[in-house]
Amino acid sequence: MLKVTNTLTGKKEQFTPLIPGKVLMYVCGVTPYAPAHIGHGRCYVSFDVVYRFLKFLGYDVRYCRNFTDIDDKLINKAEKEFGDRQRYKELADTYIRSFHDDMRVLDCQSPDFEPCVTDNIPAIIEFIKGLIAQGNAYQSGGDVYFSVRSFDHYAELSKHNLDDLCAGARVDVRESKRDPLDFALWKSEPTGTFWKSPWGYGRPGWHIECSALAAKYLGDQIDIHGGGLDLVFPHHENERAQSEALHKKTFARYWLHNGLLNLDKEKMSKSIGNVLTLDALFQQYDPMVLRFYFLNHHYRSPMDFSLDDMPGIQKSYNRLCHAFQSVPMQKITFADAEHISVLARMCQVMEEDFNTAAAIGIVFEHLNEIKNDPKAAGAVKSFLHNVFGLSLVPIAEKGVEITPEIQKLLDAREQARRDKNWKRADELRDQLKELGHDVQDKKI
Ligand SMILES: [Zn+2]
């Protein structure tokens, strides 16, 4: 009896998919214009465990996660780096590759569908045409806007008040909306580039892609819609409005949001330079330690990430690895779980809105007992491996001690690589080597 907390109702509800035995899940993906950071890591590890646990429960799951490979940030960066905004796709492809590298080492399973926006423009245009035909959207110049007040259930997800939203809405002078609340579905491109549409050349607004892609790859109605809590408004609110206005059906039955991650007690933000990329972290720590750190928190809770916690987390993870080191893996199904009391208890807490932290707590609590019961040990190991995605390979203690001096060198080297100052980066690597630290690089 799986229960999930639904952001729409604010309640923990019994999970009943639309089609028995089948789950359709959509999670908003990244805009690939910069390396993924630990906040992205948390989101996609969280939903990876949701995906794995649903499959463990016996569901046939279809998981779709998009790439926003056309966007202002990408276009601006292409302009800056190449002097050519049309080269945004080269940048996107680079960061899609590095995102895939990050996901692979974090042992996140690939979604069943990973569509790029730029490969699906016709589906997006059709979606917008449908909204216009029904009176939920209108053309203004070469732009198309969604008419928020045409959809009666707007702001139900984010619990905003329409008048407050209206008072706070910013209206760009270039925009010609009928109502400040309206948002762009199609943005015109006066230079005649990007894509041809019934409204002239242009490109899609941000929100429409997820409505169109979810419909194309999963259907008009889905079971789970996931993403970070920061996406509830406006992104998910707008997705819901678009999809429900067009299809006149409930779009997502359950809205699941992972809590945000603070870095050293502060919001991670590029603008204030408070960002830790996955790649930078993996130069110091095994990705499995980060995965384990995430799973020690409930996915909905906010999480205070601190590098200072990493040695302790690594130690605790190693304790788990050592306990199961010589245990042979045992193939298990959900039906077997009820005959193994520790695993049954782990499944019970997992069925309470995917409480990974409680499940890990149960393992540690029963570690001695498990050691003396080969059957339970094999089953728990298999669960940790297959559902939690933990490799359970002990991590060499070497490299655990990152002194402030080493940290300084690592930071300086990371900056040099970012600046593409390869000579300086090599010098710093040699210095680190002299101090006994071998640095392994991944592509930036
Ligand atoms: Zn989305």
XYZ file of C-alpha atoms and ligand atoms in Angstrom:
445
model
C 0.000 0.000 0.000
C 2.153 2.828 -1.272
C 1.381 6.321 -0.008
C 2.767 9.486 -1.548
C 2.579 13.113 -0.484
C 0.787 15.082 -3.160
C 1.742 18.754 -3.323
C -1.633 19.551 -4.880
C -3.619 18.402 -1.842
C -0.820 18.757 0.699
C -1.755 15.283 1.935
C -0.254 11.842 2.002
C -2.498 9.818 -0.283
C -2.822 6.220 -1.243
C -1.150 5.725 -4.597
C -3.532 4.380 -7.217
C -2.294 4.708 -10.782
C -4.691 5.413 -13.596
C -4.072 2.043 -15.230
C -3.595 -0.749 -12.685
C -0.044 -2.086 -12.714
C 1.305 0.742 -14.834
C 2.895 4.040 -13.791
C 3.476 7.038 -16.040
C 6.037 9.396 -14.523
C 7.374 12.693 -15.808
C 10.199 14.622 -14.142
C 11.390 18.011 -15.389
C 14.940 17.822 -16.679
C 17.774 20.325 -16.826
C 18.595 23.237 -19.080
C 22.012 22.048 -20.252
C 23.906 25.343 -20.237
C 26.257 24.694 -17.300
C 27.567 21.693 -15.365
C 24.996 20.039 -13.111
C 25.306 20.878 -9.405
C 24.562 18.910 -6.259
C 20.977 20.250 -6.179
C 20.374 18.547 -9.531
C 22.034 15.459 -8.093
C 19.576 15.383 -5.237
C 16.544 15.771 -7.471
C 17.490 13.045 -9.934
C 18.737 10.598 -7.303
C 15.435 11.085 -5.446
C 13.348 10.302 -8.509
C 15.675 7.485 -9.499
C 14.822 5.781 -6.209
C 11.117 6.458 -6.790
C 11.476 4.860 -10.236
C 13.399 1.858 -8.892
C 11.061 1.292 -5.949
C 7.953 1.433 -8.141
C 9.521 -1.216 -10.381
C 10.402 -3.260 -7.287
C 6.738 -3.085 -6.268
C 5.961 -4.715 -9.601
C 4.758 -1.705 -11.583
C 5.505 -1.324 -15.243
C 6.914 2.222 -15.130
C 7.391 4.658 -18.002
C 9.696 7.470 -16.973
C 10.205 10.562 -19.121
C 12.666 13.396 -18.406
C 13.301 16.218 -20.861
C 16.228 18.429 -21.808
C 15.450 22.128 -22.261
C 17.982 22.492 -25.049
C 16.693 25.861 -26.264
C 16.439 28.696 -23.805
C 17.557 32.301 -23.184
C 20.467 31.147 -21.037
C 21.770 28.881 -23.804
C 21.321 31.495 -26.498
C 23.043 34.176 -24.423
C 25.931 31.887 -23.614
C 26.371 30.945 -27.287
C 26.404 34.633 -28.158
C 29.045 35.261 -25.517
C 31.238 32.250 -26.270
C 30.966 31.982 -30.037
C 29.509 35.344 -31.027
C 26.698 33.337 -32.617
C 23.437 32.687 -30.820
C 22.515 29.956 -33.284
C 25.278 27.791 -31.866
C 23.291 27.157 -28.650
C 22.885 23.515 -29.636
C 26.632 22.851 -29.467
C 26.645 24.088 -25.890
C 23.559 22.067 -25.036
C 25.092 18.888 -26.464
C 28.262 19.405 -24.425
C 26.347 19.767 -21.183
C 23.970 16.939 -22.023
C 27.031 14.706 -22.290
C 28.402 15.879 -18.953
C 24.959 15.475 -17.358
C 24.849 11.889 -18.590
C 28.338 11.294 -17.154
C 27.185 12.622 -13.780
C 24.042 10.499 -13.805
C 25.996 7.403 -14.770
C 28.513 7.671 -11.934
C 25.668 8.412 -9.502
C 24.149 5.165 -10.773
C 20.878 6.800 -11.826
C 19.054 4.622 -14.307
C 18.266 6.187 -17.655
C 14.661 7.272 -18.043
C 12.682 5.423 -20.708
C 12.398 8.666 -22.685
C 14.773 11.641 -22.673
C 13.385 13.984 -25.294
C 15.061 17.227 -26.297
C 12.806 20.193 -26.950
C 14.439 20.938 -30.295
C 13.501 17.471 -31.597
C 9.846 18.026 -30.750
C 8.899 21.435 -32.089
C 6.013 20.128 -34.259
C 4.346 18.536 -31.188
C 4.729 21.823 -29.307
C 3.247 23.843 -32.166
C 0.275 21.455 -32.365
C -0.298 21.818 -28.627
C -0.318 25.611 -28.883
C -2.666 25.492 -31.878
C -5.064 23.414 -29.794
C -5.005 25.943 -26.967
C -5.693 28.829 -29.353
C -8.571 26.930 -30.988
C -10.170 26.448 -27.588
C -9.754 30.056 -26.520
C -7.153 29.349 -23.842
C -4.408 31.129 -25.763
C -4.148 34.063 -28.150
C -1.752 35.461 -30.666
C -0.343 38.930 -30.137
C 2.023 40.058 -32.875
C 4.220 37.049 -33.490
C 3.894 35.860 -29.895
C 1.361 33.526 -28.386
C 0.246 33.793 -24.758
C -1.690 31.521 -22.472
C -4.698 33.261 -21.024
C -4.447 32.464 -17.326
C -7.945 33.653 -16.495
C -9.406 31.255 -19.059
C -8.419 28.369 -16.796
C -10.510 28.206 -13.622
C -8.100 26.106 -11.592
C -5.027 28.285 -11.929
C -2.837 28.616 -8.787
C -4.399 25.603 -7.063
C -1.064 23.798 -7.071
C 1.033 26.667 -5.712
C -1.826 28.024 -3.531
C -1.221 31.564 -4.722
C -3.848 34.214 -4.763
C -4.523 35.514 -8.288
C -4.804 39.135 -7.219
C -1.493 38.968 -5.352
C 0.106 37.393 -8.390
C -1.334 40.060 -10.602
C -0.024 42.849 -8.380
C 3.439 41.288 -8.423
C 3.575 40.445 -12.125
C 6.298 42.069 -14.130
C 5.411 43.045 -17.629
C 8.225 43.299 -20.098
C 7.714 46.292 -22.386
C 8.382 44.084 -25.418
C 5.488 41.890 -24.477
C 1.928 42.610 -25.444
C -0.192 40.533 -23.124
C -3.842 41.119 -22.449
C -3.340 40.359 -18.777
C -0.135 40.625 -16.714
C -0.688 37.048 -15.497
C -0.519 35.572 -19.002
C 2.639 33.765 -20.000
C 4.344 33.102 -23.326
C 3.777 29.865 -25.230
C 5.593 31.042 -28.346
C 8.170 33.809 -28.592
C 8.568 35.520 -31.923
C 12.011 35.884 -33.455
C 12.236 39.005 -35.611
C 15.481 37.818 -37.241
C 13.547 35.021 -38.945
C 15.501 32.221 -37.333
C 14.663 29.239 -35.121
C 11.421 27.583 -36.253
C 8.664 28.447 -38.649
C 5.217 28.390 -37.081
C 1.710 29.546 -37.970
C 2.614 32.758 -36.051
C 5.893 33.393 -37.845
C 9.433 32.468 -36.892
C 10.166 31.905 -33.245
C 10.692 29.415 -30.467
C 8.628 27.922 -27.660
C 8.333 29.465 -24.212
C 9.680 27.377 -21.354
C 6.552 25.812 -19.814
C 4.845 24.490 -22.922
C 7.541 21.891 -23.635
C 6.741 19.756 -20.588
C 2.996 19.714 -21.324
C 3.635 18.757 -24.947
C 6.350 16.189 -24.184
C 4.403 14.511 -21.382
C 1.422 14.187 -23.742
C 3.533 12.897 -26.611
C 5.596 10.343 -24.683
C 3.237 9.323 -21.874
C -0.273 10.471 -22.716
C -2.843 13.135 -21.788
C -2.879 11.955 -18.193
C 0.060 10.863 -16.089
C 0.372 9.407 -12.623
C 3.411 11.157 -11.167
C 4.804 14.547 -12.007
C 8.047 15.295 -10.245
C 10.650 17.992 -9.843
C 12.298 20.281 -7.330
C 10.147 22.342 -4.994
C 11.383 25.483 -6.758
C 9.479 24.403 -9.879
C 6.022 24.470 -8.293
C 5.554 28.065 -9.333
C 5.397 29.168 -12.040
C 6.597 26.160 -14.027
C 4.364 23.366 -12.756
C 1.418 25.671 -12.239
C 1.681 26.653 -15.901
C 2.199 23.097 -17.106
C -0.936 22.053 -15.263
C -2.932 24.936 -16.723
C -1.830 24.177 -20.298
C -2.417 20.426 -20.094
C -5.726 20.532 -18.251
C -7.057 23.357 -20.402
C -6.297 21.419 -23.584
C -7.258 17.906 -22.539
C -9.978 18.774 -20.032
C -8.734 16.014 -17.746
C -6.601 15.816 -14.636
C -3.026 16.102 -15.913
C -1.010 14.531 -13.094
C -2.623 12.481 -10.337
C 0.256 13.045 -7.917
C 2.629 16.002 -7.798
C 5.852 15.024 -6.054
C 8.485 17.598 -5.151
C 11.889 17.116 -3.634
C 13.025 19.568 -0.980
C 15.705 22.072 -1.837
C 19.328 21.717 -0.957
C 21.228 24.456 0.819
C 24.973 24.653 0.545
C 26.543 25.650 3.872
C 23.160 26.909 5.085
C 22.661 29.164 2.090
C 20.585 28.815 -1.003
C 22.700 27.569 -3.892
C 22.850 30.361 -6.388
C 25.032 30.979 -9.390
C 24.690 34.727 -9.025
C 26.341 34.743 -5.597
C 28.833 32.057 -6.593
C 27.470 29.571 -4.079
C 27.401 26.502 -6.304
C 29.056 23.121 -5.984
C 29.073 21.117 -9.192
C 28.813 17.349 -9.135
C 31.996 17.119 -11.139
C 33.969 19.173 -8.590
C 32.654 17.089 -5.721
C 33.493 13.832 -7.501
C 37.116 14.899 -7.709
C 37.238 14.505 -3.950
C 34.579 11.956 -3.127
C 33.163 8.809 -4.560
C 29.734 9.545 -6.100
C 28.258 6.730 -4.004
C 29.004 8.716 -0.845
C 26.941 11.598 -2.205
C 24.125 9.234 -3.180
C 24.183 7.785 0.327
C 24.186 11.300 1.831
C 21.043 12.154 -0.172
C 19.279 8.930 0.815
C 19.876 9.690 4.470
C 17.324 12.502 4.058
C 13.688 12.183 3.179
C 13.330 13.450 -0.387
C 10.744 16.080 0.549
C 12.750 17.566 3.420
C 15.054 20.479 2.889
C 18.677 19.393 3.127
C 21.667 21.299 4.450
C 24.640 20.088 2.517
C 28.083 20.686 3.912
C 31.412 19.370 2.684
C 32.338 19.003 6.351
C 29.790 16.192 6.605
C 31.307 14.164 3.790
C 34.054 12.337 5.760
C 31.491 11.203 8.345
C 29.041 10.107 5.645
C 31.813 8.217 3.878
C 32.673 6.452 7.120
C 29.092 5.446 7.693
C 28.749 4.277 4.080
C 31.923 2.223 4.420
C 30.529 0.589 7.541
C 27.577 -0.550 5.479
C 29.816 -1.733 2.638
C 32.043 -3.736 4.982
C 29.071 -5.344 6.694
C 27.829 -6.706 3.370
C 31.178 -7.231 1.701
C 31.273 -11.034 1.808
C 27.510 -11.494 1.542
C 26.342 -12.986 -1.765
C 23.615 -11.013 -3.464
C 20.252 -12.734 -3.419
C 17.583 -12.149 -5.998
C 14.473 -10.787 -4.296
C 11.036 -9.564 -5.221
C 8.538 -7.558 -3.242
C 6.645 -10.791 -2.504
C 9.741 -12.219 -0.769
C 10.056 -9.180 1.462
C 7.280 -10.176 3.850
C 9.180 -13.333 4.828
C 12.268 -11.376 5.853
C 11.395 -9.165 8.769
C 14.105 -6.517 8.321
C 13.303 -6.128 4.650
C 9.582 -6.064 5.399
C 10.144 -3.149 7.762
C 12.279 -1.357 5.187
C 9.547 -1.773 2.579
C 6.975 -0.540 5.053
C 8.762 2.785 5.545
C 9.462 3.042 1.826
C 5.747 2.679 1.212
C 5.250 5.702 3.466
C 6.233 8.228 0.801
C 9.642 6.716 -0.007
C 11.258 7.182 3.379
C 14.791 6.157 2.441
C 16.250 7.719 5.597
C 14.110 5.516 7.834
C 14.949 2.433 5.753
C 18.678 3.058 6.145
C 18.114 3.582 9.869
C 16.494 0.139 10.066
C 19.492 -1.475 8.362
C 21.950 0.033 10.850
C 19.714 -0.841 13.762
C 19.719 -4.505 12.734
C 23.244 -4.811 11.404
C 24.336 -7.461 13.921
C 21.187 -9.464 13.470
C 21.547 -9.328 9.681
C 25.138 -10.541 9.897
C 23.986 -13.740 11.556
C 21.234 -14.396 9.057
C 22.657 -15.067 5.581
C 19.245 -15.042 3.933
C 18.296 -11.660 5.382
C 21.763 -10.302 4.646
C 21.561 -11.309 0.982
C 18.073 -9.867 0.617
C 18.898 -6.535 2.282
C 22.077 -6.240 0.240
C 20.143 -6.822 -2.935
C 17.567 -4.187 -1.938
C 20.253 -1.608 -1.141
C 21.929 -2.405 -4.422
C 18.937 -2.588 -6.747
C 16.465 -0.154 -5.211
C 18.753 2.355 -3.498
C 21.360 2.084 -6.239
C 24.257 1.743 -3.804
C 27.192 -0.203 -5.219
C 28.309 -1.224 -1.689
C 31.941 -1.338 -2.767
C 34.030 -0.068 0.143
C 35.754 3.205 -0.613
C 39.489 3.342 -0.107
C 40.230 5.482 2.915
C 42.979 7.229 1.003
C 41.983 10.677 -0.049
C 39.596 11.098 2.848
C 41.782 13.628 4.554
C 41.337 16.845 2.648
C 43.367 19.389 4.546
C 42.657 23.093 4.043
C 45.878 23.264 2.019
C 44.734 20.485 -0.315
C 41.302 22.061 -0.547
C 42.837 25.355 -1.601
C 44.813 23.652 -4.353
C 41.747 21.728 -5.518
C 39.685 24.907 -5.659
C 42.396 26.793 -7.509
C 42.715 23.942 -9.969
C 38.989 23.772 -10.527
C 38.987 27.489 -11.262
C 41.929 27.108 -13.656
C 40.074 24.376 -15.540
C 36.993 26.511 -15.708
C 39.106 29.340 -17.090
C 40.554 26.830 -19.553
C 43.982 27.678 -18.160
C 45.262 24.168 -18.746
C 48.889 24.982 -18.010
C 48.048 26.284 -14.546
C 45.710 23.329 -13.969
C 48.535 20.910 -14.810
C 50.937 22.679 -12.448
C 48.400 22.428 -9.653
C 47.823 18.771 -10.423
C 51.559 18.140 -10.088
C 51.577 19.947 -6.753
C 48.685 17.798 -5.552
C 50.494 14.688 -6.736
C 53.534 15.641 -4.687
C 51.244 15.785 -1.667
C 49.977 12.288 -2.452
C 46.725 13.231 -4.152
C 45.986 11.846 -7.553
C 43.372 13.933 -9.267
C 41.183 12.328 -11.871
C 39.412 14.613 -14.239
C 36.222 14.290 -16.101
C 35.368 16.446 -19.064
C 34.187 19.909 -18.127
Zn 8.721 20.840 -16.679
